[in-house]
């Protein structure tokens, strides 16, 4: 076990109305990867913001390399060797890789910026990480994975001794995650202290040495990763057992009618000749790696993006879907993977979002029947167990899981029979996740049909009745849940046609 | 947990203030303060005729401002309203004075011109997806040129009050006995009420706000965003038509080539009144109050010896403050 490099002890932080951190402890050791886990809102990010000087702590001590410290701002923390690699990358896409890495501390040659020298230095950094990126490439032309590598290179260029990774894998493909892990192991070997924040249990098991769990702003405890199970960690996070086994067999009768049939759908490079069927009361899982074209397929089907060719049949009848209006008229609802951009109007109330797709049913003559709108919205708040004080509350104030419920309410208000859930639990904490699952199961029990796009294998195996696997814009396989395993799905997901 | 999130996001404001709208309350106080200040400083300002003239000069700006509020709420803008207003006034007046048509026809044509321009702007912005600033900058120039061409670069004098055809001037300022009454203010109030209801209680209003808040999410909800986006510009055009009538009724003559810059007064008014330049938020009452701040400054400052140049500077400062409030508010709610 490595020597302790950084200790946070009794850290306390309050915001008006919220006790965000309640005497939290954290210990980072050299040559070790520490997982920091907890549901959304548990206080992980706040703790890291206190560490790097974005927030001032109310009380408690931070000891770094044997001395008590309090960083004034992220810059001071960086200079001392404590850096964060953020989940959302702070990259300037129109500058080169090297220019990004050295932004704010450009290498000068007299009064002029020395680009050549910065390129050289960047290459040296990349060599340290054993990765190959052209420092003169525009940042915007890199994949998300490569951009993250650049962010890491930037971090180590500060002579970092402690690196915090804030959900680094969220946007990465499996291959990129592997590469990231290789780098993290390298950094670990070099004696750096690493904090790894993630919701992905599988990764925690693979990459971390210890797990510190937080819940509701408090420190719950620390476990040795190899000595504990996923359930141990989840139990500490939520205080209850929720981990469920995969679905054993399809719950859809063999003779259930086909509600949606898609034939030879083509849209751009990402959707090539995709055909599938959806039965009444079925959850059809769409699995695949990032960039497999699943979201693009859903968007083309929904009319959100133009399609080149392909036929869509609803309840056996051929329909024309040119734009989302047509799709909604045909009873299709789309729950986007990017809720804030495509799913909800964050600045508007729960009620306004709930009726967005079906406002015509809430009219009294020329006017919106506010009473009915509030009543229906409140009914959904109750039946979906959305946590919101009122229906007038702006959705920006709700947590991810509750925002997702508002989007579900929107499509239920429109009485859609076919719902496309694109990454239904992305950014949603474990507790709310199982609520969303229960809800989806209730919906199909009521006779709705669901297409579920998911990048989480456990989610696919737990929820789907049937699974369509895509790779690089093509459908590469279809499995009944009874025959699906992680291995055969992954095999199809990497099978280029 | 949701409760916590809520607490963290909400501001500690009085619920009543929240309901009326903090900024509108502030603007109202500013108006009262300005009015009191000018009244104390200058005896001439305290006259009924001054109030009348403040109102006179506010009508056309108010109408433009109500219209442009809709464009602003979609997250867009309409720069064509200033020269457009003059252009429609010229065309309407041309039909009356040069073509010998009845005043009623002139008024209707003035409105129709506004609506047509709204359709054009809406087509450019909502269908062709040209950035609103550019699209309406172009139509602003088109309107200016068109007015001059139609009238052969001549000023148009709409019929004066004394003539038989001059009845339309009484729409805004009616003389009963020896007293003049600002009848126009009544129309303003009525239109304010109607448009407030349209914005807050009807589908077009709801969708126009939604488009300004998040156009893509609105589109993906199956809403016909092109139609409602376009409607915002048509409403703007219609109200510019109203403004054209008010302008013709207030001033002796309408001169071609003028009007540029007036759109900025209207946009300033809307923004001072709390309409967000980013779209998604705004109120018609706020716009009215904002316009009053502008006209109060315009009319009041000369009375305390500050001429037009000073008025420009002070208006500029007021606008910066108003926008700052918006920026700070957006930052707070963005957290």
Short mmCIF file of N, CA, C and O in Angstrom, two decimals, chain A residues 279-335:
data_model
loop_
_atom_site.label_atom_id
_atom_site.label_comp_id
_atom_site.label_asym_id
_atom_site.label_seq_id
_atom_site.Cartn_x
_atom_site.Cartn_y
_atom_site.Cartn_z
N UNK A 279 -42.90 -5.79 -31.41
CA UNK A 279 -44.20 -6.37 -31.09
C UNK A 279 -44.86 -5.62 -29.95
O UNK A 279 -44.20 -4.93 -29.17
N UNK A 280 -46.17 -5.78 -29.89
CA UNK A 280 -46.93 -5.13 -28.83
C UNK A 280 -46.49 -5.67 -27.47
O UNK A 280 -46.35 -6.86 -27.28
N UNK A 281 -46.23 -4.75 -26.56
CA UNK A 281 -45.85 -5.14 -25.21
C UNK A 281 -44.41 -5.59 -25.07
O UNK A 281 -44.01 -6.17 -24.07
N UNK A 282 -43.61 -5.27 -26.07
CA UNK A 282 -42.23 -5.75 -26.07
C UNK A 282 -41.26 -4.61 -25.76
O UNK A 282 -41.49 -3.47 -26.12
N UNK A 283 -40.17 -4.97 -25.08
CA UNK A 283 -39.04 -4.05 -25.00
C UNK A 283 -37.96 -4.59 -25.92
O UNK A 283 -37.42 -5.67 -25.70
N UNK A 284 -37.70 -3.84 -26.97
CA UNK A 284 -36.69 -4.24 -27.95
C UNK A 284 -35.42 -3.46 -27.65
O UNK A 284 -35.37 -2.25 -27.81
N UNK A 285 -34.41 -4.17 -27.19
CA UNK A 285 -33.16 -3.50 -26.84
C UNK A 285 -32.30 -3.27 -28.07
O UNK A 285 -32.24 -4.12 -28.96
N UNK A 286 -31.69 -2.11 -28.15
CA UNK A 286 -30.72 -1.83 -29.22
C UNK A 286 -29.35 -1.72 -28.57
O UNK A 286 -29.09 -0.78 -27.84
N UNK A 287 -28.51 -2.70 -28.87
CA UNK A 287 -27.19 -2.69 -28.26
C UNK A 287 -26.14 -2.39 -29.32
O UNK A 287 -26.38 -2.53 -30.52
N UNK A 288 -24.98 -2.00 -28.85
CA UNK A 288 -23.90 -1.69 -29.78
C UNK A 288 -22.93 -0.74 -29.11
O UNK A 288 -23.23 -0.19 -28.05
N UNK A 289 -21.80 -0.56 -29.73
CA UNK A 289 -20.82 0.36 -29.16
C UNK A 289 -21.17 1.78 -29.58
O UNK A 289 -22.03 2.00 -30.44
N UNK A 290 -20.50 2.76 -28.97
CA UNK A 290 -20.69 4.15 -29.39
C UNK A 290 -20.44 4.24 -30.89
O UNK A 290 -19.51 3.64 -31.40
N UNK A 291 -21.29 5.00 -31.55
CA UNK A 291 -21.08 5.19 -32.98
C UNK A 291 -21.58 4.03 -33.81
O UNK A 291 -21.24 3.89 -34.98
N UNK A 292 -22.41 3.16 -33.23
CA UNK A 292 -22.94 2.03 -33.98
C UNK A 292 -24.11 2.46 -34.85
O UNK A 292 -24.54 1.73 -35.73
N UNK A 293 -24.64 3.65 -34.60
CA UNK A 293 -25.74 4.16 -35.42
C UNK A 293 -27.11 3.92 -34.82
O UNK A 293 -28.12 4.02 -35.50
N UNK A 294 -27.16 3.61 -33.53
CA UNK A 294 -28.46 3.31 -32.90
C UNK A 294 -29.30 4.57 -32.74
O UNK A 294 -30.47 4.60 -33.11
N UNK A 295 -28.67 5.63 -32.20
CA UNK A 295 -29.40 6.89 -32.04
C UNK A 295 -29.82 7.43 -33.41
O UNK A 295 -30.93 7.92 -33.59
N UNK A 296 -28.92 7.31 -34.39
CA UNK A 296 -29.21 7.79 -35.73
C UNK A 296 -30.40 7.05 -36.33
O UNK A 296 -31.24 7.63 -37.01
N UNK A 297 -30.46 5.73 -36.07
CA UNK A 297 -31.60 4.94 -36.54
C UNK A 297 -32.89 5.45 -35.91
O UNK A 297 -33.90 5.67 -36.61
N UNK A 298 -32.83 5.67 -34.60
CA UNK A 298 -34.02 6.14 -33.90
C UNK A 298 -34.46 7.51 -34.42
O UNK A 298 -35.64 7.75 -34.67
N UNK A 299 -33.49 8.38 -34.63
CA UNK A 299 -33.82 9.74 -35.09
C UNK A 299 -34.40 9.71 -36.51
O UNK A 299 -35.30 10.48 -36.85
N UNK A 300 -33.85 8.83 -37.36
CA UNK A 300 -34.37 8.73 -38.73
C UNK A 300 -35.79 8.18 -38.70
O UNK A 300 -36.67 8.67 -39.40
N UNK A 301 -36.01 7.15 -37.86
CA UNK A 301 -37.33 6.57 -37.72
C UNK A 301 -38.33 7.61 -37.24
O UNK A 301 -39.47 7.68 -37.69
N UNK A 302 -37.89 8.44 -36.29
CA UNK A 302 -38.76 9.44 -35.68
C UNK A 302 -38.95 10.68 -36.57
O UNK A 302 -39.76 11.55 -36.30
N UNK A 303 -38.16 10.74 -37.65
CA UNK A 303 -38.27 11.89 -38.54
C UNK A 303 -37.47 13.10 -38.08
O UNK A 303 -37.63 14.19 -38.61
N UNK A 304 -36.64 12.91 -37.06
CA UNK A 304 -35.85 14.02 -36.55
C UNK A 304 -34.74 14.38 -37.53
O UNK A 304 -34.36 15.54 -37.65
N UNK A 305 -34.23 13.37 -38.23
CA UNK A 305 -33.26 13.61 -39.29
C UNK A 305 -33.84 13.04 -40.58
O UNK A 305 -34.61 12.10 -40.56
N UNK A 306 -33.46 13.61 -41.72
CA UNK A 306 -33.99 13.11 -42.98
C UNK A 306 -33.48 11.70 -43.27
O UNK A 306 -32.37 11.35 -42.89
N UNK A 307 -34.32 10.89 -43.91
CA UNK A 307 -33.85 9.56 -44.30
C UNK A 307 -33.84 9.46 -45.84
O UNK A 307 -34.58 10.17 -46.51
N UNK A 308 -32.97 8.60 -46.33
CA UNK A 308 -32.84 8.47 -47.78
C UNK A 308 -33.88 7.51 -48.34
O UNK A 308 -34.48 7.76 -49.36
N UNK A 309 -34.04 6.39 -47.64
CA UNK A 309 -35.01 5.42 -48.12
C UNK A 309 -35.43 4.52 -46.96
O UNK A 309 -34.88 4.60 -45.87
N UNK A 310 -36.40 3.68 -47.22
CA UNK A 310 -36.87 2.77 -46.19
C UNK A 310 -38.35 2.92 -45.96
O UNK A 310 -38.91 3.99 -46.14
N UNK A 311 -38.99 1.80 -45.58
CA UNK A 311 -40.43 1.81 -45.35
C UNK A 311 -40.73 1.57 -43.88
O UNK A 311 -40.06 0.78 -43.23
N UNK A 312 -41.73 2.27 -43.40
CA UNK A 312 -42.14 2.11 -42.02
C UNK A 312 -43.62 1.71 -42.01
O UNK A 312 -44.45 2.35 -42.65
N UNK A 313 -43.92 0.63 -41.28
CA UNK A 313 -45.29 0.16 -41.16
C UNK A 313 -45.70 0.24 -39.70
O UNK A 313 -44.97 -0.21 -38.83
N UNK A 314 -46.86 0.85 -39.44
CA UNK A 314 -47.37 0.85 -38.08
C UNK A 314 -48.69 0.08 -38.08
O UNK A 314 -49.60 0.39 -38.86
N UNK A 315 -48.77 -0.94 -37.22
CA UNK A 315 -49.91 -1.85 -37.18
C UNK A 315 -50.25 -2.35 -38.59
O UNK A 315 -51.40 -2.43 -38.98
N UNK A 316 -49.22 -2.66 -39.35
CA UNK A 316 -49.41 -3.24 -40.66
C UNK A 316 -49.65 -2.25 -41.78
O UNK A 316 -49.68 -2.61 -42.94
N UNK A 317 -49.84 -0.97 -41.40
CA UNK A 317 -50.13 0.02 -42.43
C UNK A 317 -48.89 0.86 -42.72
O UNK A 317 -48.22 1.32 -41.79
N UNK A 318 -48.61 1.04 -43.99
CA UNK A 318 -47.44 1.83 -44.34
C UNK A 318 -47.67 3.30 -44.01
O UNK A 318 -48.73 3.85 -44.34
N UNK A 319 -46.71 3.92 -43.36
CA UNK A 319 -46.86 5.34 -43.01
C UNK A 319 -45.68 6.14 -43.54
O UNK A 319 -44.59 5.61 -43.77
N UNK A 320 -45.94 7.41 -43.73
CA UNK A 320 -44.91 8.33 -44.20
C UNK A 320 -44.48 9.19 -43.01
O UNK A 320 -45.30 9.90 -42.44
N UNK A 321 -43.23 9.09 -42.61
CA UNK A 321 -42.76 9.92 -41.50
C UNK A 321 -41.65 10.83 -42.01
O UNK A 321 -40.52 10.40 -42.23
N UNK A 322 -42.01 12.08 -42.23
CA UNK A 322 -41.03 13.03 -42.77
C UNK A 322 -40.43 13.89 -41.67
O UNK A 322 -39.31 14.37 -41.80
N UNK A 323 -41.20 14.13 -40.62
CA UNK A 323 -40.70 14.95 -39.53
C UNK A 323 -41.32 14.47 -38.21
O UNK A 323 -42.23 13.63 -38.23
N UNK A 324 -40.85 14.99 -37.09
CA UNK A 324 -41.36 14.50 -35.80
C UNK A 324 -42.88 14.65 -35.68
O UNK A 324 -43.52 13.85 -35.01
N UNK A 325 -43.45 15.64 -36.37
CA UNK A 325 -44.91 15.80 -36.30
C UNK A 325 -45.61 14.55 -36.80
O UNK A 325 -46.57 14.09 -36.20
N UNK A 326 -45.11 14.01 -37.94
CA UNK A 326 -45.70 12.78 -38.49
C UNK A 326 -45.55 11.63 -37.51
O UNK A 326 -46.47 10.84 -37.31
N UNK A 327 -44.37 11.54 -36.92
CA UNK A 327 -44.10 10.44 -36.00
C UNK A 327 -45.06 10.49 -34.81
O UNK A 327 -45.65 9.48 -34.42
N UNK A 328 -45.21 11.68 -34.26
CA UNK A 328 -46.08 11.83 -33.09
C UNK A 328 -47.52 11.51 -33.46
O UNK A 328 -48.23 10.84 -32.72
N UNK A 329 -47.93 11.96 -34.64
CA UNK A 329 -49.29 11.65 -35.10
C UNK A 329 -49.51 10.15 -35.19
O UNK A 329 -50.60 9.65 -34.97
N UNK A 330 -48.43 9.42 -35.51
CA UNK A 330 -48.54 7.97 -35.62
C UNK A 330 -48.27 7.26 -34.29
O UNK A 330 -48.07 6.05 -34.26
N UNK A 331 -48.22 8.04 -33.23
CA UNK A 331 -48.12 7.43 -31.91
C UNK A 331 -46.73 7.01 -31.49
O UNK A 331 -46.55 6.14 -30.66
N UNK A 332 -45.71 7.67 -32.08
CA UNK A 332 -44.34 7.36 -31.67
C UNK A 332 -43.81 8.52 -30.82
O UNK A 332 -43.97 9.68 -31.16
N UNK A 333 -43.21 8.19 -29.69
CA UNK A 333 -42.58 9.20 -28.85
C UNK A 333 -41.10 8.89 -28.71
O UNK A 333 -40.71 7.73 -28.64
N UNK A 334 -40.28 9.91 -28.70
CA UNK A 334 -38.82 9.71 -28.64
C UNK A 334 -38.26 10.38 -27.40
O UNK A 334 -38.43 11.58 -27.20
N UNK A 335 -37.60 9.61 -26.55
CA UNK A 335 -36.96 10.16 -25.36
C UNK A 335 -35.47 10.20 -25.62
O UNK A 335 -34.80 9.17 -25.63
#
